[in-house]
XYZ file of C-alpha atoms in Angstrom:
421
model
C 40.684 -18.166 -7.107
C 40.373 -15.682 -9.591
C 38.771 -12.402 -8.369
C 36.421 -10.527 -10.572
C 36.841 -7.012 -11.502
C 34.977 -4.643 -9.297
C 31.592 -3.586 -10.680
C 31.387 0.223 -11.442
C 29.213 1.725 -8.714
C 25.829 2.958 -9.746
C 24.327 6.114 -8.354
C 21.419 5.570 -6.146
C 19.518 8.651 -7.045
C 15.907 7.808 -7.626
C 14.399 7.869 -11.102
C 12.413 10.811 -12.095
C 8.791 10.642 -10.812
C 6.619 9.284 -13.716
C 4.375 12.025 -14.666
C 0.798 11.302 -14.079
C -2.561 13.086 -14.435
C -3.111 14.983 -11.140
C -6.415 14.243 -9.288
C -7.812 16.510 -6.549
C -9.121 14.764 -3.714
C -10.826 17.080 -1.311
C -8.104 19.512 -1.733
C -5.162 17.016 -1.686
C -3.627 16.635 -5.034
C -2.755 12.959 -6.149
C -0.361 12.727 -9.036
C 0.995 15.372 -11.479
C 3.775 17.249 -9.816
C 2.475 16.710 -6.197
C 4.474 14.833 -3.740
C 3.553 11.316 -2.691
C 0.526 11.475 -0.503
C 0.122 9.233 2.588
C -3.305 7.751 3.355
C -4.869 5.288 5.686
C -8.107 3.369 6.552
C -10.156 3.188 9.743
C -11.098 -0.256 11.175
C -13.954 1.085 13.122
C -17.724 0.281 12.349
C -18.487 3.492 10.217
C -22.068 3.402 11.761
C -20.433 4.163 15.089
C -19.892 7.816 14.682
C -17.929 8.414 17.906
C -15.388 5.680 17.288
C -15.071 6.622 13.684
C -14.632 10.345 14.281
C -12.162 9.501 17.066
C -9.856 7.247 14.723
C -10.087 9.580 11.794
C -8.718 12.316 14.024
C -6.073 10.150 15.304
C -5.048 9.100 11.765
C -5.230 12.545 10.638
C -3.109 14.007 13.499
C -0.543 11.293 12.938
C -0.215 12.684 9.245
C -2.456 10.720 7.279
C -3.510 13.063 4.300
C -6.430 10.996 3.165
C -8.535 8.608 5.164
C -10.726 5.775 3.826
C -13.729 4.592 5.751
C -15.989 1.498 5.073
C -19.461 2.149 3.624
C -21.093 -1.163 3.661
C -24.684 -0.740 4.580
C -27.403 1.743 5.080
C -26.367 2.562 8.717
C -22.777 3.372 7.849
C -23.838 5.348 4.573
C -26.196 7.582 6.944
C -23.456 8.056 9.333
C -20.977 9.628 6.851
C -22.295 13.343 6.796
C -22.381 13.177 10.625
C -18.859 11.996 10.790
C -17.657 14.726 8.335
C -19.380 17.401 10.322
C -18.142 16.250 13.587
C -14.613 16.332 12.174
C -15.096 19.716 10.841
C -16.253 21.038 14.272
C -12.937 19.562 15.594
C -11.085 21.485 13.050
C -10.054 18.363 11.011
C -10.520 18.616 7.223
C -8.879 15.456 6.031
C -10.482 14.090 2.868
C -12.679 11.072 3.487
C -12.928 8.252 0.896
C -15.864 5.860 0.861
C -14.978 2.300 0.450
C -17.714 0.490 -1.522
C -18.133 -3.302 -2.403
C -21.143 -5.095 -3.856
C -23.954 -2.556 -3.207
C -22.140 0.748 -3.471
C -24.462 1.625 -6.487
C -27.342 1.396 -4.342
C -26.044 3.101 -1.108
C -24.872 6.101 -3.236
C -28.222 6.394 -4.821
C -30.398 6.063 -1.527
C -27.965 8.258 0.529
C -27.290 11.439 -1.578
C -25.970 13.165 1.567
C -23.262 10.451 2.022
C -22.484 10.715 -1.769
C -21.892 14.490 -1.406
C -19.943 14.340 1.891
C -17.244 11.911 0.578
C -14.146 13.257 -1.039
C -13.661 10.303 -3.159
C -15.271 6.752 -3.869
C -13.250 3.672 -3.993
C -14.664 0.978 -6.204
C -13.533 -2.647 -6.592
C -14.255 -3.749 -10.222
C -14.233 -7.476 -9.133
C -17.224 -7.240 -6.791
C -19.153 -4.136 -7.868
C -21.572 -6.723 -9.604
C -21.707 -10.067 -11.355
C -22.648 -11.209 -14.832
C -24.641 -8.811 -16.784
C -24.996 -6.419 -13.746
C -21.252 -5.759 -13.417
C -20.895 -3.153 -15.987
C -24.222 -1.483 -15.363
C -23.716 -1.061 -11.550
C -20.161 0.176 -12.146
C -21.549 2.760 -14.551
C -24.198 3.718 -11.781
C -21.466 4.521 -9.505
C -19.484 6.501 -12.000
C -22.505 8.444 -12.912
C -23.012 9.207 -9.215
C -19.345 10.449 -9.102
C -20.023 12.784 -12.192
C -23.253 14.093 -10.543
C -21.465 14.876 -7.199
C -18.228 15.978 -8.794
C -16.058 13.329 -7.091
C -12.923 11.435 -8.114
C -12.879 7.727 -8.145
C -10.207 5.172 -7.289
C -10.659 2.136 -9.274
C -9.003 -0.475 -6.996
C -8.331 -4.007 -8.232
C -7.371 -6.607 -5.856
C -6.255 -10.202 -6.623
C -8.295 -11.520 -3.673
C -11.464 -10.332 -5.303
C -10.391 -10.335 -9.179
C -12.956 -10.661 -11.939
C -12.990 -14.410 -12.259
C -14.674 -14.327 -15.730
C -11.806 -12.073 -16.998
C -9.351 -14.455 -15.299
C -10.858 -17.628 -16.745
C -10.935 -16.129 -20.266
C -7.318 -15.185 -20.228
C -6.100 -18.473 -18.810
C -8.190 -20.132 -21.681
C -6.488 -17.872 -24.249
C -2.994 -18.381 -22.681
C -3.486 -22.225 -22.712
C -3.814 -22.001 -26.518
C -0.416 -20.278 -26.955
C 2.599 -22.142 -28.398
C 4.573 -20.929 -25.348
C 1.966 -20.323 -22.735
C 2.832 -18.033 -19.601
C 2.841 -19.139 -16.142
C -0.355 -18.893 -14.113
C 1.029 -15.991 -12.004
C 1.938 -13.970 -15.216
C -1.688 -14.493 -16.472
C -3.041 -13.418 -13.107
C -1.026 -10.154 -13.095
C -2.245 -9.452 -16.743
C -5.741 -9.955 -15.547
C -5.263 -7.378 -12.710
C -3.861 -4.876 -15.109
C -6.569 -5.528 -17.777
C -9.343 -5.092 -15.103
C -7.839 -1.657 -14.134
C -7.551 -0.507 -17.716
C -11.052 -1.679 -18.838
C -12.716 -0.188 -15.837
C -10.882 3.114 -16.280
C -11.770 3.195 -19.938
C -15.422 2.457 -19.166
C -15.448 5.305 -16.556
C -14.093 7.654 -19.278
C -16.537 6.495 -21.778
C -19.272 7.185 -19.337
C -18.013 10.680 -18.971
C -15.800 10.830 -15.906
C -12.712 12.901 -16.713
C -9.291 11.334 -16.695
C -8.136 13.731 -13.896
C -10.896 12.317 -11.682
C -9.383 8.749 -11.946
C -6.893 6.888 -9.771
C -5.934 3.216 -10.336
C -4.663 0.677 -8.005
C -3.703 -2.937 -8.680
C -2.877 -4.792 -5.325
C -1.421 -8.096 -4.477
C 0.034 -9.501 -1.192
C 3.371 -10.874 -2.939
C 6.100 -8.359 -3.045
C 7.557 -9.504 -6.547
C 4.143 -9.767 -7.955
C 3.260 -6.300 -6.819
C 6.483 -4.902 -8.325
C 5.769 -6.575 -11.606
C 2.147 -5.542 -11.722
C 2.866 -1.843 -11.124
C 5.967 -1.691 -13.421
C 3.655 -2.977 -16.337
C 0.720 -0.851 -15.347
C 2.779 2.291 -15.343
C 4.000 1.669 -18.831
C 0.404 1.326 -20.063
C -1.326 4.220 -18.484
C -0.791 7.834 -17.246
C -3.415 7.612 -14.479
C -2.359 8.442 -11.143
C -1.490 5.256 -9.204
C -2.229 4.311 -5.535
C 0.507 1.760 -4.207
C -0.054 -0.528 -1.541
C 0.790 -4.200 -0.581
C -2.520 -5.626 0.256
C -2.943 -7.883 3.359
C 0.862 -6.966 4.278
C 0.539 -8.751 7.594
C 1.306 -8.082 11.150
C 4.176 -6.445 12.965
C 7.714 -6.708 11.383
C 6.618 -8.832 8.446
C 3.996 -6.452 7.178
C 6.591 -3.414 7.647
C 9.394 -5.223 5.974
C 7.269 -6.514 3.056
C 5.582 -3.125 2.513
C 8.861 -1.173 2.736
C 10.690 -3.622 0.281
C 7.644 -3.396 -2.392
C 6.880 0.213 -2.060
C 10.525 1.265 -1.887
C 11.558 -0.417 -5.133
C 8.629 1.106 -6.996
C 9.038 4.570 -5.534
C 12.811 4.375 -6.450
C 11.834 3.781 -9.912
C 9.395 6.787 -9.993
C 6.242 4.892 -9.849
C 3.395 5.822 -7.359
C 1.569 8.895 -6.295
C -0.096 7.831 -3.118
C 0.749 5.023 -0.703
C -0.840 3.226 2.160
C 0.853 0.604 4.373
C -1.781 -2.187 5.147
C -0.535 -3.415 8.385
C -2.682 -5.752 10.470
C -2.715 -4.253 14.035
C -2.192 -6.279 17.012
C -5.311 -6.787 19.175
C -6.071 -3.277 20.670
C -2.953 -1.889 18.770
C -2.510 1.636 17.510
C -4.006 2.028 13.952
C -1.676 5.149 13.382
C 1.256 2.772 13.039
C 0.500 2.434 9.340
C 0.753 6.115 8.790
C 4.152 6.295 10.673
C 5.503 3.444 8.576
C 4.358 5.081 5.428
C 5.838 8.318 6.416
C 9.141 6.794 7.289
C 9.436 4.906 4.043
C 9.120 8.310 2.090
C 11.394 10.239 4.571
C 14.250 7.598 4.897
C 14.203 7.416 0.969
C 14.549 11.303 0.897
C 11.153 11.957 -0.868
C 9.484 13.667 1.756
C 10.070 15.058 5.360
C 7.413 14.573 8.042
C 9.252 14.394 11.254
C 12.706 15.050 12.795
C 14.991 12.202 12.483
C 16.740 10.792 15.540
C 20.047 8.927 14.728
C 21.316 6.352 17.285
C 23.877 3.823 17.339
C 22.776 0.236 17.633
C 24.965 -0.530 20.589
C 27.938 -3.060 21.080
C 30.252 -4.242 23.726
C 31.427 -0.586 24.087
C 27.926 0.580 25.208
C 26.898 -1.627 27.992
C 24.907 1.224 29.598
C 21.393 1.582 28.398
C 21.555 5.390 28.843
C 21.820 6.256 25.202
C 19.039 3.963 24.300
C 16.704 5.246 26.800
C 17.570 8.865 25.770
C 16.975 8.183 22.141
C 13.609 6.501 22.842
C 12.487 9.586 25.035
C 13.459 11.981 22.506
C 11.947 10.170 19.607
C 8.627 9.585 21.616
C 8.554 13.112 22.409
C 8.929 14.273 18.999
C 6.173 12.014 17.668
C 3.691 13.105 20.464
C 4.406 16.696 19.831
C 4.488 16.994 16.088
C 0.828 17.712 15.684
C 1.390 20.939 17.649
C 5.020 21.419 16.497
C 3.985 21.622 12.703
C 1.951 24.703 13.591
C 4.336 26.286 16.149
C 7.705 25.378 14.516
C 7.453 25.572 10.753
C 10.183 23.527 9.107
C 10.884 21.412 12.395
C 10.385 18.250 10.384
C 13.942 18.891 8.773
C 15.731 18.696 12.133
C 18.238 15.854 12.762
C 19.206 14.735 16.259
C 22.030 12.278 17.045
C 22.165 10.141 20.356
C 25.437 8.180 20.339
C 26.728 5.664 22.707
C 30.488 5.879 22.520
C 33.606 7.691 21.297
C 34.049 5.534 18.059
C 31.315 7.231 15.894
C 29.741 9.554 18.610
C 31.460 12.760 17.948
C 31.436 12.478 14.179
C 27.876 11.503 13.831
C 26.923 14.296 16.397
C 28.629 16.886 14.294
C 26.799 15.785 11.252
C 23.396 16.232 12.965
C 21.880 19.684 13.983
C 22.225 18.777 17.606
C 23.689 15.679 18.953
C 25.290 14.022 21.977
C 28.104 11.582 22.339
C 27.602 9.555 25.456
C 30.412 7.809 27.271
C 30.892 4.259 26.509
C 32.166 1.315 28.699
C 35.435 2.595 30.539
C 35.128 5.939 28.818
C 35.554 9.233 30.628
C 32.043 9.986 32.119
C 31.325 13.038 30.055
C 29.322 13.813 27.102
C 30.098 16.407 24.517
C 27.109 18.112 22.901
C 27.314 19.454 19.260
C 24.898 22.070 17.556
C 25.281 22.885 13.867
C 28.750 21.024 13.685
C 30.244 22.883 16.711
C 30.876 21.632 20.350
C 28.957 23.862 22.611
C 28.888 21.955 25.996
C 30.019 18.853 27.928
C 27.635 17.385 30.133
C 28.467 15.183 33.279
C 26.742 13.554 36.243
C 23.545 11.818 36.575
C 21.291 14.249 34.818
C 22.960 14.076 31.368
C 19.753 12.763 29.549
C 17.341 15.255 31.207
C 19.832 18.125 30.486
C 20.237 17.160 26.851
C 16.574 16.734 26.279
C 15.972 20.236 27.519
C 18.780 21.485 25.051
C 16.965 19.595 22.131
C 13.659 21.547 23.097
C 15.570 24.885 23.428
C 17.260 24.297 20.163
C 13.867 23.603 18.380
C 12.488 26.815 19.967
C 15.276 28.998 18.890
C 15.734 27.765 15.388
C 12.192 26.954 14.283
C 10.058 29.349 16.503
C 7.873 31.933 14.859
C 10.184 34.736 16.087
C 13.256 32.880 14.573
C 11.255 32.344 11.229
C 10.363 36.081 11.044
C 13.962 37.042 11.254
């Protein structure tokens, strides 16, 4: 067998961020030089003010920088100003985006307080209206956005794509000498819908820096192809998301694969991970996953990183797993407070390792790390801080002692007294 010559390694640095027009969404800038923004969406009935306020607060505390809420009928539109006011009294000023379908033009007109309270409107051009009403009702919403000085996200979704546009493009494609496949035509219809709607919004008088576009599909390869093409054809800010990503690991993996590739190519200004929660599940999971995509790729830092080995035959004890879980849970629970108390703590790295093979080395690379004894190893655990060994823990309380050392390290390094030095 003949071996091929090794391929020259390619540097994995991300491409420069594609420069887009920045859009101010209630004080949060999307696009331009701003970092990629994390957003989420409630799944409560917006008319239920208590439930919606509680979930928006949870999402904001988890780190969602923009939260979208459904505005689907008069009762939900009437509730929006009350939701905003209740959140303000709680000290939560996260921008609220209204998600409008079918009758958005009427709800905004009939509920001016709702129109004023929202930080942005999301319009789906595929169901804003039908036949001769489509453009007219779309323009009605744009004019309302202009009147209230609000930005708009024009969000195309292949599940509600403009069927007239798709049919026309399919007919045109069938007449070509070398017609494209149906999926390629569908992707072109999505892009044209977004671009046509953006052009119509600008013709109506909405400034370019008040428009964000999205073009969502539920297939990873289609999403990548759509956004690559769309990013070449416009400089509008782009919202990324794999729509209907799914539940559990499937949704996380699919979203991470699609968004990771696009972000690596410099495409995307704000993201949402559209996970289907398990019954009674935590809605903030989608925020956590979005943050972890950005953080693991090196684009932003949201929370201290806990490195832990996967375990093997050398680590038959579960101590390191339990310790890693305890520290990681403690960090996530305390981050809303720590962000204020310990500026810069999101850059912290912690290592919890299970044996001598990689334990000491990985612990030295972390800000603070511990190398627990593996199977048949000496029952002692060296602790490293800033690359130097500072202690060796022994006995039954290793986990509790190291946990306290982590908290003390955070206070010493990131406390306000330390920051003032």
